[in-house]
């Protein structure tokens, strides 16, 4: 079975101590993950070492960065390089979250460089894509997401692209309490998988996990994750609550 992933995105929330408490709460639930399941915690940079230490010894629990630089190293004050993440054993990095695209002007070309640097450092990119409400309202969402994938990912070899995780996050559903319907999520996930099949091949398309993000919570995770092309979720708000997030992990296929 394809890898199924419950990924928490803490964004810029929680103090260090609150973060420790939250992880303890989730780990205390003692959920044993199957080989095809993972729980990933995208925490703020200063908490990565703490999170890695807490999660070590638990099968398939990983800390993740929320971003990295599109430069290898050098005079880029305030930036964090993929190589630095590797040096503290980070295995995942969220890239191209819509908040980064909107507030920090990240574009598809810069994201292509970030993906490349992550892959060069054995870090799995969780590559976010998704349309705004106005794009969905005119029915242009499939073409919009296709351009995001084409400009950031489709120049990679089959071997490299298989190392990427996709997170489809319709922007109108992020932090709004509005979730895409199961049908809308499945339709876009199938479309994305189809694009990988067309560009690469069916085996590659079937290999790549595609997570859904946008107001996932305990109450809707089960039905969303049950869809054939939805391989888990990238979760913001509900990942800040131990009870909510443990239920979401339990909802993985
Ligand atoms: C996110 O941060 O990627 C996200 C989907 O947030 P929320 O679950 O709060 O909508």
mmCIF file of N, CA and C in Angstrom, residues 170-221:
data_model
loop_
_atom_site.group_PDB
_atom_site.id
_atom_site.type_symbol
_atom_site.label_atom_id
_atom_site.label_comp_id
_atom_site.label_asym_id
_atom_site.label_seq_id
_atom_site.Cartn_x
_atom_site.Cartn_y
_atom_site.Cartn_z
ATOM 1 N N UNK A 170 -6.535 23.222 -1.079
ATOM 2 C CA UNK A 170 -7.287 24.345 -1.658
ATOM 3 C C UNK A 170 -7.242 25.507 -0.674
ATOM 4 N N UNK A 171 -6.772 26.662 -1.131
ATOM 5 C CA UNK A 171 -6.505 27.783 -0.217
ATOM 6 C C UNK A 171 -7.783 28.231 0.496
ATOM 7 N N UNK A 172 -8.910 28.112 -0.185
ATOM 8 C CA UNK A 172 -10.183 28.524 0.410
ATOM 9 C C UNK A 172 -10.593 27.616 1.570
ATOM 10 N N UNK A 173 -9.897 26.516 1.752
ATOM 11 C CA UNK A 173 -10.257 25.595 2.837
ATOM 12 C C UNK A 173 -9.254 25.638 3.987
ATOM 13 N N UNK A 174 -8.165 26.427 3.839
ATOM 14 C CA UNK A 174 -7.126 26.437 4.872
ATOM 15 C C UNK A 174 -7.488 27.412 5.978
ATOM 16 N N UNK A 175 -7.650 26.870 7.170
ATOM 17 C CA UNK A 175 -7.907 27.709 8.343
ATOM 18 C C UNK A 175 -9.259 28.400 8.310
ATOM 19 N N UNK A 176 -10.119 27.974 7.412
ATOM 20 C CA UNK A 176 -11.412 28.652 7.259
ATOM 21 C C UNK A 176 -12.548 27.848 7.881
ATOM 22 N N UNK A 177 -12.260 26.601 8.231
ATOM 23 C CA UNK A 177 -13.323 25.737 8.732
ATOM 24 C C UNK A 177 -14.118 25.128 7.584
ATOM 25 N N UNK A 178 -13.845 25.597 6.365
ATOM 26 C CA UNK A 178 -14.536 25.078 5.171
ATOM 27 C C UNK A 178 -13.687 23.941 4.618
ATOM 28 N N UNK A 179 -14.224 22.759 4.542
ATOM 29 C CA UNK A 179 -13.442 21.648 3.993
ATOM 30 C C UNK A 179 -13.934 21.362 2.582
ATOM 31 N N UNK A 180 -13.010 20.955 1.722
ATOM 32 C CA UNK A 180 -13.469 20.477 0.414
ATOM 33 C C UNK A 180 -14.338 19.251 0.676
ATOM 34 N N UNK A 181 -15.333 19.037 -0.146
ATOM 35 C CA UNK A 181 -16.136 17.830 0.033
ATOM 36 C C UNK A 181 -15.264 16.633 -0.324
ATOM 37 N N UNK A 182 -15.686 15.473 0.137
ATOM 38 C CA UNK A 182 -14.933 14.258 -0.186
ATOM 39 C C UNK A 182 -14.829 14.124 -1.705
ATOM 40 N N UNK A 183 -15.897 14.476 -2.403
ATOM 41 C CA UNK A 183 -15.907 14.362 -3.873
ATOM 42 C C UNK A 183 -14.906 15.343 -4.495
ATOM 43 N N UNK A 184 -14.891 16.587 -3.984
ATOM 44 C CA UNK A 184 -13.943 17.585 -4.531
ATOM 45 C C UNK A 184 -12.499 17.149 -4.285
ATOM 46 N N UNK A 185 -12.228 16.631 -3.083
ATOM 47 C CA UNK A 185 -10.862 16.203 -2.762
ATOM 48 C C UNK A 185 -10.472 15.026 -3.650
ATOM 49 N N UNK A 186 -11.327 14.021 -3.726
ATOM 50 C CA UNK A 186 -11.008 12.834 -4.524
ATOM 51 C C UNK A 186 -10.800 13.215 -5.994
ATOM 52 N N UNK A 187 -11.647 14.100 -6.490
ATOM 53 C CA UNK A 187 -11.552 14.502 -7.905
ATOM 54 C C UNK A 187 -10.193 15.143 -8.195
ATOM 55 N N UNK A 188 -9.763 16.076 -7.314
ATOM 56 C CA UNK A 188 -8.485 16.736 -7.557
ATOM 57 C C UNK A 188 -7.310 15.777 -7.335
ATOM 58 N N UNK A 189 -7.416 14.907 -6.340
ATOM 59 C CA UNK A 189 -6.330 13.952 -6.103
ATOM 60 C C UNK A 189 -6.173 13.015 -7.300
ATOM 61 N N UNK A 190 -7.297 12.584 -7.842
ATOM 62 C CA UNK A 190 -7.239 11.688 -9.016
ATOM 63 C C UNK A 190 -6.642 12.455 -10.198
ATOM 64 N N UNK A 191 -6.990 13.731 -10.313
ATOM 65 C CA UNK A 191 -6.443 14.554 -11.394
ATOM 66 C C UNK A 191 -4.915 14.664 -11.245
ATOM 67 N N UNK A 192 -4.462 14.946 -10.014
ATOM 68 C CA UNK A 192 -3.018 15.088 -9.775
ATOM 69 C C UNK A 192 -2.310 13.764 -10.089
ATOM 70 N N UNK A 193 -2.901 12.678 -9.639
ATOM 71 C CA UNK A 193 -2.275 11.375 -9.915
ATOM 72 C C UNK A 193 -2.214 11.136 -11.427
ATOM 73 N N UNK A 194 -3.260 11.549 -12.099
ATOM 74 C CA UNK A 194 -3.294 11.402 -13.556
ATOM 75 C C UNK A 194 -2.182 12.209 -14.232
ATOM 76 N N UNK A 195 -1.878 13.374 -13.676
ATOM 77 C CA UNK A 195 -0.813 14.201 -14.261
ATOM 78 C C UNK A 195 0.544 13.506 -14.128
ATOM 79 N N UNK A 196 0.760 12.865 -12.983
ATOM 80 C CA UNK A 196 2.016 12.116 -12.797
ATOM 81 C C UNK A 196 2.063 10.909 -13.742
ATOM 82 N N UNK A 197 0.906 10.296 -13.957
ATOM 83 C CA UNK A 197 0.863 9.148 -14.870
ATOM 84 C C UNK A 197 1.199 9.595 -16.289
ATOM 85 N N UNK A 198 0.646 10.754 -16.665
ATOM 86 C CA UNK A 198 0.866 11.267 -18.028
ATOM 87 C C UNK A 198 2.323 11.682 -18.220
ATOM 88 N N UNK A 199 2.873 12.367 -17.220
ATOM 89 C CA UNK A 199 4.246 12.873 -17.342
ATOM 90 C C UNK A 199 5.280 11.748 -17.169
ATOM 91 N N UNK A 200 5.017 10.850 -16.224
ATOM 92 C CA UNK A 200 5.964 9.767 -15.940
ATOM 93 C C UNK A 200 5.315 8.455 -16.384
ATOM 94 N N UNK A 201 4.691 7.758 -15.462
ATOM 95 C CA UNK A 201 4.003 6.509 -15.802
ATOM 96 C C UNK A 201 3.059 6.148 -14.654
ATOM 97 N N UNK A 202 2.262 5.149 -14.872
ATOM 98 C CA UNK A 202 1.239 4.749 -13.923
ATOM 99 C C UNK A 202 1.872 4.293 -12.584
ATOM 100 N N UNK A 203 2.974 3.562 -12.669
ATOM 101 C CA UNK A 203 3.604 3.037 -11.448
ATOM 102 C C UNK A 203 4.083 4.191 -10.557
ATOM 103 N N UNK A 204 4.650 5.217 -11.177
ATOM 104 C CA UNK A 204 5.104 6.388 -10.419
ATOM 105 C C UNK A 204 3.907 7.108 -9.800
ATOM 106 N N UNK A 205 2.865 7.280 -10.590
ATOM 107 C CA UNK A 205 1.658 7.959 -10.097
ATOM 108 C C UNK A 205 1.065 7.202 -8.910
ATOM 109 N N UNK A 206 1.088 5.893 -8.991
ATOM 110 C CA UNK A 206 0.506 5.092 -7.909
ATOM 111 C C UNK A 206 1.381 5.078 -6.659
ATOM 112 N N UNK A 207 2.640 5.437 -6.828
ATOM 113 C CA UNK A 207 3.585 5.393 -5.707
ATOM 114 C C UNK A 207 3.521 6.646 -4.836
ATOM 115 N N UNK A 208 3.176 7.790 -5.435
ATOM 116 C CA UNK A 208 3.316 9.088 -4.746
ATOM 117 C C UNK A 208 2.131 9.355 -3.805
ATOM 118 N N UNK A 209 2.422 9.578 -2.510
ATOM 119 C CA UNK A 209 1.334 9.912 -1.587
ATOM 120 C C UNK A 209 0.812 11.320 -1.883
ATOM 121 N N UNK A 210 -0.499 11.469 -1.890
ATOM 122 C CA UNK A 210 -1.117 12.787 -2.070
ATOM 123 C C UNK A 210 -1.997 13.050 -0.847
ATOM 124 N N UNK A 211 -1.560 14.006 -0.028
ATOM 125 C CA UNK A 211 -2.282 14.344 1.204
ATOM 126 C C UNK A 211 -3.293 15.442 0.893
ATOM 127 N N UNK A 212 -4.367 15.452 1.653
ATOM 128 C CA UNK A 212 -5.328 16.555 1.541
ATOM 129 C C UNK A 212 -5.116 17.503 2.723
ATOM 130 N N UNK A 213 -5.176 18.801 2.473
ATOM 131 C CA UNK A 213 -5.092 19.778 3.558
ATOM 132 C C UNK A 213 -6.151 20.855 3.392
ATOM 133 N N UNK A 214 -6.740 21.238 4.511
ATOM 134 C CA UNK A 214 -7.768 22.280 4.489
ATOM 135 C C UNK A 214 -8.852 21.921 5.475
ATOM 136 N N UNK A 215 -8.663 22.418 6.726
ATOM 137 C CA UNK A 215 -9.652 22.212 7.785
ATOM 138 C C UNK A 215 -9.953 20.732 8.061
ATOM 139 N N UNK A 216 -8.905 19.906 7.975
ATOM 140 C CA UNK A 216 -9.070 18.502 8.391
ATOM 141 C C UNK A 216 -9.178 18.488 9.909
ATOM 142 N N UNK A 217 -10.099 17.719 10.418
ATOM 143 C CA UNK A 217 -10.237 17.553 11.863
ATOM 144 C C UNK A 217 -10.672 16.116 12.150
ATOM 145 N N UNK A 218 -10.749 15.799 13.450
ATOM 146 C CA UNK A 218 -11.098 14.426 13.819
ATOM 147 C C UNK A 218 -12.422 14.015 13.182
ATOM 148 N N UNK A 219 -13.353 14.968 13.129
ATOM 149 C CA UNK A 219 -14.705 14.638 12.664
ATOM 150 C C UNK A 219 -14.787 14.357 11.157
ATOM 151 N N UNK A 220 -13.822 14.840 10.367
ATOM 152 C CA UNK A 220 -13.942 14.583 8.916
ATOM 153 C C UNK A 220 -12.775 13.787 8.332
ATOM 154 N N UNK A 221 -11.753 13.509 9.168
ATOM 155 C CA UNK A 221 -10.560 12.825 8.645
ATOM 156 C C UNK A 221 -10.914 11.444 8.073
#
